[in-house]
Amino acid sequence: MMRLLRSWRFVTSERPVAAIVITTISSPSLYRIRCRKGTPTQIASLLLFPRFWRKWELGEIDVKNALRNLRRIRHVVTLARRGSYARASIDLNMSQSALSRSIQSIEADLGFEIFTRAHRGTLVTAPGAIFVREASAFLAAADNMEYALRGLDARALDTIAFGIGPLPASVILPHLFIDELTDEPSLRINSHIQQGVMLLDLLDRKEIEFAICAREAIEDRPDLHIEQLFLLPVTPRARAGHPLLGKQDAAEADLRAYPMIGGTISPMARRAVILTGAFAYNPLIACDNYHLLADVVRATDAICIFATSFKTDGLGVIDCAEEAAPRQIPIMLARPRGEPLSPKVVALVDRIATIATGLHSDGR
């Protein structure tokens, strides 16, 4: 059985692996494995999971089968995490029948059941729990390897991917992009505008380096470092001539007399609002495009809560009582715990916080 990795070489993280050289403890002979296709994650599945090595003979490897095993392991971990074939198949972008066949095939190879069906959903068996634990660690190691090896491509060193919620994005991103194009024209930025739950999923898959979103939209997790980045002032607005624009200290009941529209809200954030007894935000129309929401407000009696610095020509600010609507929303920074940010990422986060402070202080 092969044990020791002697040397290996990657072309880039985006193009195929050129060659991997592996030697054994029992023999000084070298085995050269040529892979016409393969990403660092796929190659990690060969290097970090000895079970795959049993089928290597005379220095040749069944790459297609190894990559199939990697996909099946991801299917198992996703199903264990989601607890439902329906939800797991959505996450994996595959049909429930295909997922079921994949699980059955790996269970047949292992010789025991990983899952059992119950009225509460899909449950992990006792031996399955051991497999899921080891498989999760394996996938994390493979993903970490791919993430670290992105630096082999010089272009990746100047690329930052992050996620941000729609509300802060509506006022932060325009200024951030302008500043970066002016001061750091060589820096590539991949921004993902999503709600908190989806941003955490991107963090888990290591597709982004950090996430910025409202406090209510993000859950406390031991594997995440979460800190407040800034406070985002918000105001309810209505069309010119709206009855509430002439009213002082409008109460929450006054606001509820008109249709409320606004950004989408996750079930977790909705529960947090209910538990804290905060402003009962329950939009009749939910949409994360605030320019579109502004157009709807101009043409109807609907009310929408915008970031205070968001430009909405033709809309007026409703004078609300203190308890009627939120005045500012805590915006948090979430990133994987124990993974230090690069200097470029730290500089970008600082710039975002500076932009937010400037918007608050001078109405930029």
CSV table of C-alpha atoms in Angstrom, one decimal:
chain,number,residue,atom,x,y,z
A,1,MET,CA,0.0,0.0,0.0
A,2,MET,CA,1.4,3.4,-0.9
A,3,ARG,CA,2.1,5.6,2.1
A,4,LEU,CA,4.5,8.4,1.5
A,5,LEU,CA,4.1,11.4,-0.8
A,6,ARG,CA,7.5,12.2,-2.2
A,7,SER,CA,6.8,15.2,-4.5
A,8,TRP,CA,4.0,16.7,-6.5
A,9,ARG,CA,3.5,19.5,-8.9
A,10,PHE,CA,0.5,21.6,-9.9
A,11,VAL,CA,0.1,23.7,-13.0
A,12,THR,CA,-2.5,26.0,-11.4
A,13,SER,CA,-5.6,25.6,-9.3
A,14,GLU,CA,-7.8,26.2,-12.4
A,15,ARG,CA,-6.0,23.9,-14.9
A,16,PRO,CA,-5.4,20.2,-14.7
A,17,VAL,CA,-2.8,18.7,-12.4
A,18,ALA,CA,0.4,17.9,-14.4
A,19,ALA,CA,1.9,15.1,-12.3
A,20,ILE,CA,2.1,13.6,-8.9
A,21,VAL,CA,5.0,11.4,-7.8
A,22,ILE,CA,4.4,8.9,-5.0
A,23,THR,CA,6.8,6.4,-3.4
A,24,THR,CA,6.3,3.5,-1.1
A,25,ILE,CA,8.0,2.7,2.3
A,26,SER,CA,8.6,-0.8,1.2
A,27,SER,CA,10.1,-0.1,-2.2
A,28,PRO,CA,12.2,2.7,-3.6
A,29,SER,CA,10.5,2.6,-6.9
A,30,LEU,CA,8.6,5.7,-8.0
A,31,TYR,CA,5.1,5.7,-9.3
A,32,ARG,CA,4.1,8.5,-11.7
A,33,ILE,CA,0.4,9.2,-11.9
A,34,ARG,CA,-0.7,11.3,-14.9
A,35,CYS,CA,-4.1,13.0,-14.5
A,36,ARG,CA,-5.6,14.6,-17.6
A,37,LYS,CA,-8.3,16.3,-15.4
A,38,GLY,CA,-8.3,17.1,-11.8
A,39,THR,CA,-8.6,20.0,-9.3
A,40,PRO,CA,-6.7,20.2,-6.0
A,41,THR,CA,-9.9,19.0,-4.2
A,42,GLN,CA,-10.1,15.9,-6.5
A,43,ILE,CA,-6.4,15.1,-6.0
A,44,ALA,CA,-6.8,15.6,-2.3
A,45,SER,CA,-9.3,12.8,-2.4
A,46,LEU,CA,-6.6,10.5,-3.6
A,47,LEU,CA,-3.9,11.7,-1.2
A,48,LEU,CA,-6.0,12.0,2.0
A,49,PHE,CA,-8.2,8.9,1.8
A,50,PRO,CA,-6.1,5.7,1.8
A,51,ARG,CA,-9.2,3.6,1.0
A,52,PHE,CA,-8.9,4.8,-2.6
A,53,TRP,CA,-5.3,3.5,-2.8
A,54,ARG,CA,-6.2,-0.2,-2.7
A,55,LYS,CA,-7.1,-0.1,-6.4
A,56,TRP,CA,-3.8,1.3,-7.5
A,57,GLU,CA,-1.7,-1.2,-9.3
A,58,LEU,CA,1.6,-0.7,-11.1
A,59,GLY,CA,1.5,3.0,-10.6
A,60,GLU,CA,-1.9,3.4,-12.3
A,61,ILE,CA,-4.9,4.9,-10.6
A,62,ASP,CA,-8.6,4.7,-11.4
A,63,VAL,CA,-9.1,8.5,-11.3
A,64,LYS,CA,-12.7,8.3,-12.5
A,65,ASN,CA,-13.7,6.0,-9.7
A,66,ALA,CA,-11.8,8.0,-7.1
A,67,LEU,CA,-13.7,11.2,-8.1
A,68,ARG,CA,-16.9,9.3,-8.0
A,69,ASN,CA,-16.1,8.3,-4.4
A,70,LEU,CA,-15.5,11.9,-3.6
A,71,ARG,CA,-18.9,12.9,-4.9
A,72,ARG,CA,-20.6,10.1,-3.0
A,73,ILE,CA,-18.9,11.1,0.3
A,74,ARG,CA,-20.1,14.6,-0.2
A,75,HIS,CA,-23.6,13.2,-0.8
A,76,VAL,CA,-23.4,11.4,2.5
A,77,VAL,CA,-22.2,14.4,4.5
A,78,THR,CA,-24.8,16.7,3.0
A,79,LEU,CA,-27.7,14.2,3.7
A,80,ALA,CA,-26.5,13.8,7.3
A,81,ARG,CA,-26.4,17.6,7.8
A,82,ARG,CA,-29.8,18.3,6.2
A,83,GLY,CA,-31.6,15.2,7.5
A,84,SER,CA,-33.8,15.0,4.5
A,85,TYR,CA,-33.4,13.6,1.0
A,86,ALA,CA,-35.5,16.5,-0.4
A,87,ARG,CA,-33.4,19.2,1.2
A,88,ALA,CA,-30.1,17.5,0.5
A,89,SER,CA,-31.0,17.0,-3.2
A,90,ILE,CA,-31.7,20.7,-3.5
A,91,ASP,CA,-28.3,21.6,-1.9
A,92,LEU,CA,-26.5,19.1,-4.2
A,93,ASN,CA,-28.5,20.1,-7.3
A,94,MET,CA,-29.5,16.6,-8.1
A,95,SER,CA,-32.7,14.5,-8.1
A,96,GLN,CA,-33.8,12.6,-5.0
A,97,SER,CA,-33.7,9.3,-6.9
A,98,ALA,CA,-30.1,10.0,-8.0
A,99,LEU,CA,-29.1,10.8,-4.4
A,100,SER,CA,-30.8,7.7,-3.1
A,101,ARG,CA,-28.9,5.5,-5.6
A,102,SER,CA,-25.6,7.2,-4.6
A,103,ILE,CA,-26.3,6.5,-0.9
A,104,GLN,CA,-27.3,2.9,-1.6
A,105,SER,CA,-24.1,2.3,-3.7
A,106,ILE,CA,-21.8,3.6,-1.0
A,107,GLU,CA,-23.7,1.6,1.7
A,108,ALA,CA,-23.2,-1.5,-0.5
A,109,ASP,CA,-19.5,-0.9,-0.7
A,110,LEU,CA,-19.2,-0.3,3.0
A,111,GLY,CA,-21.3,-3.2,4.0
A,112,PHE,CA,-23.5,-1.4,6.5
A,113,GLU,CA,-26.4,1.2,6.5
A,114,ILE,CA,-25.4,4.8,7.0
A,115,PHE,CA,-29.0,6.1,7.2
A,116,THR,CA,-32.4,4.9,8.3
A,117,ARG,CA,-35.7,6.4,7.5
A,118,ALA,CA,-38.0,7.5,10.3
A,119,HIS,CA,-41.2,9.6,10.6
A,120,ARG,CA,-39.0,12.6,11.6
A,121,GLY,CA,-36.8,12.3,8.5
A,122,THR,CA,-33.6,10.6,7.7
A,123,LEU,CA,-31.5,9.5,10.7
A,124,VAL,CA,-27.9,8.4,10.9
A,125,THR,CA,-27.2,4.9,12.2
A,126,ALA,CA,-24.5,4.2,14.9
A,127,PRO,CA,-21.9,3.0,12.4
A,128,GLY,CA,-23.0,5.6,10.0
A,129,ALA,CA,-22.2,8.3,12.5
A,130,ILE,CA,-18.6,7.2,12.6
A,131,PHE,CA,-18.4,7.3,8.8
A,132,VAL,CA,-20.0,10.7,8.6
A,133,ARG,CA,-17.6,12.1,11.2
A,134,GLU,CA,-14.5,10.8,9.4
A,135,ALA,CA,-16.0,11.8,6.0
A,136,SER,CA,-16.7,15.3,7.2
A,137,ALA,CA,-13.1,15.7,8.4
A,138,PHE,CA,-11.9,14.4,5.1
A,139,LEU,CA,-14.0,16.8,3.0
A,140,ALA,CA,-12.9,19.7,5.2
A,141,ALA,CA,-9.3,18.8,4.7
A,142,ALA,CA,-9.8,18.5,0.9
A,143,ASP,CA,-11.6,21.8,0.7
A,144,ASN,CA,-8.9,23.5,2.9
A,145,MET,CA,-6.3,22.1,0.6
A,146,GLU,CA,-7.9,23.5,-2.5
A,147,TYR,CA,-8.4,26.8,-0.8
A,148,ALA,CA,-4.8,27.0,0.2
A,149,LEU,CA,-3.5,26.0,-3.2
A,150,ARG,CA,-5.4,28.8,-4.9
A,151,GLY,CA,-2.3,30.9,-4.2
A,152,LEU,CA,-0.4,28.8,-6.7
A,153,ASP,CA,-2.1,30.9,-9.4
A,154,ALA,CA,-0.7,34.4,-9.3
A,155,ARG,CA,-4.0,35.8,-10.3
A,156,ALA,CA,-5.7,34.3,-7.3
A,157,LEU,CA,-3.4,36.2,-5.0
A,158,ASP,CA,-5.2,39.4,-6.1
A,159,THR,CA,-8.7,38.0,-5.9
A,160,ILE,CA,-11.0,38.4,-2.9
A,161,ALA,CA,-14.4,36.8,-2.7
A,162,PHE,CA,-16.9,37.8,0.0
A,163,GLY,CA,-20.6,37.8,0.7
A,164,ILE,CA,-22.8,40.7,1.8
A,165,GLY,CA,-26.5,41.0,2.7
A,166,PRO,CA,-28.7,43.0,0.3
A,167,LEU,CA,-29.5,45.9,2.7
A,168,PRO,CA,-25.8,46.8,3.4
A,169,ALA,CA,-24.9,46.0,-0.2
A,170,SER,CA,-27.3,48.7,-1.4
A,171,VAL,CA,-25.2,51.4,0.1
A,172,ILE,CA,-21.7,50.0,0.6
A,173,LEU,CA,-20.9,48.3,-2.7
A,174,PRO,CA,-21.3,51.3,-5.1
A,175,HIS,CA,-18.7,53.2,-3.0
A,176,LEU,CA,-16.5,50.2,-2.5
A,177,PHE,CA,-16.3,49.4,-6.2
A,178,ILE,CA,-15.5,53.0,-7.1
A,179,ASP,CA,-12.8,53.2,-4.4
A,180,GLU,CA,-11.2,49.9,-5.4
A,181,LEU,CA,-11.2,50.7,-9.1
A,182,THR,CA,-9.5,54.0,-8.3
A,183,ASP,CA,-7.0,52.8,-5.6
A,184,GLU,CA,-6.5,49.1,-6.3
A,185,PRO,CA,-7.3,48.6,-10.1
A,186,SER,CA,-5.4,45.2,-10.1
A,187,LEU,CA,-7.5,43.7,-7.2
A,188,ARG,CA,-10.3,41.3,-8.4
A,189,ILE,CA,-13.4,41.3,-6.2
A,190,ASN,CA,-16.1,38.6,-6.4
A,191,SER,CA,-19.1,39.8,-4.3
A,192,HIS,CA,-22.0,37.6,-3.5
A,193,ILE,CA,-25.2,39.4,-2.5
A,194,GLN,CA,-27.3,36.9,-0.5
A,195,GLN,CA,-29.2,36.5,2.8
A,196,GLY,CA,-27.4,35.4,5.9
A,197,VAL,CA,-28.2,31.7,5.7
A,198,MET,CA,-26.9,31.4,2.2
A,199,LEU,CA,-23.8,33.4,3.0
A,200,LEU,CA,-23.0,31.0,5.8
A,201,ASP,CA,-23.4,28.1,3.3
A,202,LEU,CA,-20.9,29.9,1.0
A,203,LEU,CA,-18.5,30.2,3.9
A,204,ASP,CA,-18.9,26.5,4.7
A,205,ARG,CA,-18.0,25.7,1.1
A,206,LYS,CA,-15.1,28.1,1.2
A,207,GLU,CA,-16.4,30.0,-1.8
A,208,ILE,CA,-16.1,33.3,0.2
A,209,GLU,CA,-13.5,34.5,2.8
A,210,PHE,CA,-16.0,36.5,4.9
A,211,ALA,CA,-19.6,37.5,5.1
A,212,ILE,CA,-21.3,40.8,6.1
A,213,CYS,CA,-24.9,40.8,7.1
A,214,ALA,CA,-27.5,41.8,9.7
A,215,ARG,CA,-27.2,40.4,13.2
A,216,GLU,CA,-30.6,38.7,13.1
A,217,ALA,CA,-29.7,36.9,9.8
A,218,ILE,CA,-26.7,35.0,11.2
A,219,GLU,CA,-26.6,32.2,13.8
A,220,ASP,CA,-23.9,31.8,16.5
A,221,ARG,CA,-21.7,28.9,15.7
A,222,PRO,CA,-18.5,27.8,17.5
A,223,ASP,CA,-16.7,27.5,14.2
A,224,LEU,CA,-17.3,31.1,13.3
A,225,HIS,CA,-15.8,34.3,14.5
A,226,ILE,CA,-18.6,36.9,14.5
A,227,GLU,CA,-18.0,40.6,15.4
A,228,GLN,CA,-20.0,43.8,14.8
A,229,LEU,CA,-18.5,45.8,11.9
A,230,PHE,CA,-20.8,48.9,12.0
A,231,LEU,CA,-24.3,50.1,12.7
A,232,LEU,CA,-26.4,50.8,9.6
A,233,PRO,CA,-29.0,53.6,10.0
A,234,VAL,CA,-32.3,52.9,8.4
A,235,THR,CA,-35.5,54.9,7.7
A,236,PRO,CA,-39.1,54.0,6.5
A,237,ARG,CA,-40.0,55.9,3.4
A,238,ALA,CA,-43.1,56.6,1.3
A,239,ARG,CA,-44.1,58.4,-1.9
A,240,ALA,CA,-44.5,62.1,-2.0
A,241,GLY,CA,-48.0,63.1,-0.7
A,242,HIS,CA,-48.4,59.9,1.4
A,243,PRO,CA,-50.7,60.5,4.4
A,244,LEU,CA,-48.0,59.5,6.9
A,245,LEU,CA,-45.4,62.1,5.7
A,246,GLY,CA,-47.4,64.8,7.4
A,247,LYS,CA,-47.7,62.9,10.7
A,248,GLN,CA,-45.2,63.2,13.6
A,249,ASP,CA,-44.2,60.3,15.7
A,250,ALA,CA,-46.1,57.8,13.7
A,251,ALA,CA,-46.8,54.6,15.7
A,252,GLU,CA,-46.3,51.0,14.5
A,253,ALA,CA,-50.1,50.8,14.1
A,254,ASP,CA,-49.9,53.7,11.7
A,255,LEU,CA,-47.3,51.9,9.6
A,256,ARG,CA,-49.4,48.7,9.6
A,257,ALA,CA,-52.3,50.6,8.0
A,258,TYR,CA,-50.4,50.6,4.7
A,259,PRO,CA,-48.7,47.8,2.8
A,260,MET,CA,-45.1,47.1,4.0
A,261,ILE,CA,-42.6,45.9,1.4
A,262,GLY,CA,-38.9,45.3,1.7
A,263,GLY,CA,-36.0,42.9,1.6
A,264,THR,CA,-36.5,39.2,2.2
A,265,ILE,CA,-36.1,37.8,5.7
A,266,SER,CA,-35.0,34.3,6.7
A,267,PRO,CA,-37.1,32.1,9.0
A,268,MET,CA,-34.3,32.4,11.6
A,269,ALA,CA,-34.3,36.2,11.5
A,270,ARG,CA,-38.1,36.2,11.7
A,271,ARG,CA,-38.0,34.0,14.8
A,272,ALA,CA,-35.4,36.4,16.3
A,273,VAL,CA,-37.7,39.3,15.8
A,274,ILE,CA,-40.6,37.6,17.4
A,275,LEU,CA,-38.6,36.5,20.4
A,276,THR,CA,-37.2,39.9,21.0
A,277,GLY,CA,-40.5,41.6,20.5
A,278,ALA,CA,-38.9,44.0,18.1
A,279,PHE,CA,-40.6,45.8,15.1
A,280,ALA,CA,-42.9,43.3,13.5
A,281,TYR,CA,-41.3,43.2,10.0
A,282,ASN,CA,-43.4,41.1,7.8
A,283,PRO,CA,-43.3,42.4,4.2
A,284,LEU,CA,-46.3,41.9,1.9
A,285,ILE,CA,-43.8,41.9,-1.0
A,286,ALA,CA,-40.3,40.7,-0.3
A,287,CYS,CA,-37.5,41.6,-2.8
A,288,ASP,CA,-33.8,42.2,-2.3
A,289,ASN,CA,-33.5,44.7,-5.2
A,290,TYR,CA,-33.9,48.0,-3.4
A,291,HIS,CA,-34.0,50.1,-6.6
A,292,LEU,CA,-37.0,48.1,-7.7
A,293,LEU,CA,-38.6,48.5,-4.3
A,294,ALA,CA,-38.2,52.3,-4.6
A,295,ASP,CA,-40.0,52.3,-7.9
A,296,VAL,CA,-42.9,50.4,-6.3
A,297,VAL,CA,-43.1,52.8,-3.4
A,298,ARG,CA,-43.2,55.8,-5.7
A,299,ALA,CA,-46.2,54.4,-7.5
A,300,THR,CA,-48.2,53.1,-4.5
A,301,ASP,CA,-49.1,53.7,-0.8
A,302,ALA,CA,-46.6,51.0,0.2
A,303,ILE,CA,-43.9,51.7,2.8
A,304,CYS,CA,-40.4,50.4,2.7
A,305,ILE,CA,-37.4,50.6,5.1
A,306,PHE,CA,-34.3,51.6,3.3
A,307,ALA,CA,-30.7,52.3,4.5
A,308,THR,CA,-30.7,56.0,5.4
A,309,SER,CA,-28.0,56.8,2.9
A,310,PHE,CA,-29.7,54.9,0.0
A,311,LYS,CA,-30.7,57.4,-2.7
A,312,THR,CA,-34.5,57.4,-3.3
A,313,ASP,CA,-35.5,60.4,-5.3
A,314,GLY,CA,-39.1,61.3,-4.9
A,315,LEU,CA,-39.6,59.5,-1.6
A,316,GLY,CA,-40.0,61.1,1.8
A,317,VAL,CA,-38.9,59.9,5.2
A,318,ILE,CA,-41.7,59.0,7.7
A,319,ASP,CA,-41.3,60.5,11.2
A,320,CYS,CA,-41.7,57.5,13.4
A,321,ALA,CA,-41.9,57.1,17.2
A,322,GLU,CA,-38.8,55.4,18.7
A,323,GLU,CA,-40.5,52.1,19.2
A,324,ALA,CA,-42.4,52.1,15.8
A,325,ALA,CA,-39.5,51.1,13.6
A,326,PRO,CA,-35.8,50.4,13.9
A,327,ARG,CA,-33.4,53.3,13.7
A,328,GLN,CA,-30.2,51.3,13.0
A,329,ILE,CA,-29.3,47.7,12.3
A,330,PRO,CA,-26.1,46.0,13.6
A,331,ILE,CA,-24.1,44.7,10.7
A,332,MET,CA,-21.8,41.8,11.5
A,333,LEU,CA,-18.6,40.3,10.1
A,334,ALA,CA,-18.5,36.5,10.0
A,335,ARG,CA,-15.5,34.5,9.1
A,336,PRO,CA,-14.1,31.0,9.9
A,337,ARG,CA,-12.6,30.8,13.3
A,338,GLY,CA,-8.9,30.1,13.4
A,339,GLU,CA,-8.2,31.2,9.8
A,340,PRO,CA,-6.4,34.5,9.8
A,341,LEU,CA,-7.3,37.0,7.1
A,342,SER,CA,-4.7,38.0,4.6
A,343,PRO,CA,-3.5,41.6,4.6
A,344,LYS,CA,-5.4,42.4,1.5
A,345,VAL,CA,-8.7,41.1,3.0
A,346,VAL,CA,-8.1,43.0,6.2
A,347,ALA,CA,-7.5,46.2,4.2
A,348,LEU,CA,-10.8,45.5,2.3
A,349,VAL,CA,-12.8,45.0,5.5
A,350,ASP,CA,-11.3,48.2,6.9
A,351,ARG,CA,-12.3,50.1,3.8
A,352,ILE,CA,-15.9,48.8,4.1
A,353,ALA,CA,-16.1,49.9,7.7
A,354,THR,CA,-14.7,53.3,6.8
A,355,ILE,CA,-17.3,53.7,4.0
A,356,ALA,CA,-20.0,52.8,6.4
A,357,THR,CA,-18.8,55.4,8.9
A,358,GLY,CA,-18.6,58.0,6.2
A,359,LEU,CA,-22.1,57.3,5.0
A,360,HIS,CA,-23.4,57.7,8.5
A,361,SER,CA,-21.5,60.9,9.3
A,362,ASP,CA,-21.8,63.0,6.2
A,363,GLY,CA,-24.7,61.5,4.3
A,364,ARG,CA,-22.5,60.6,1.4
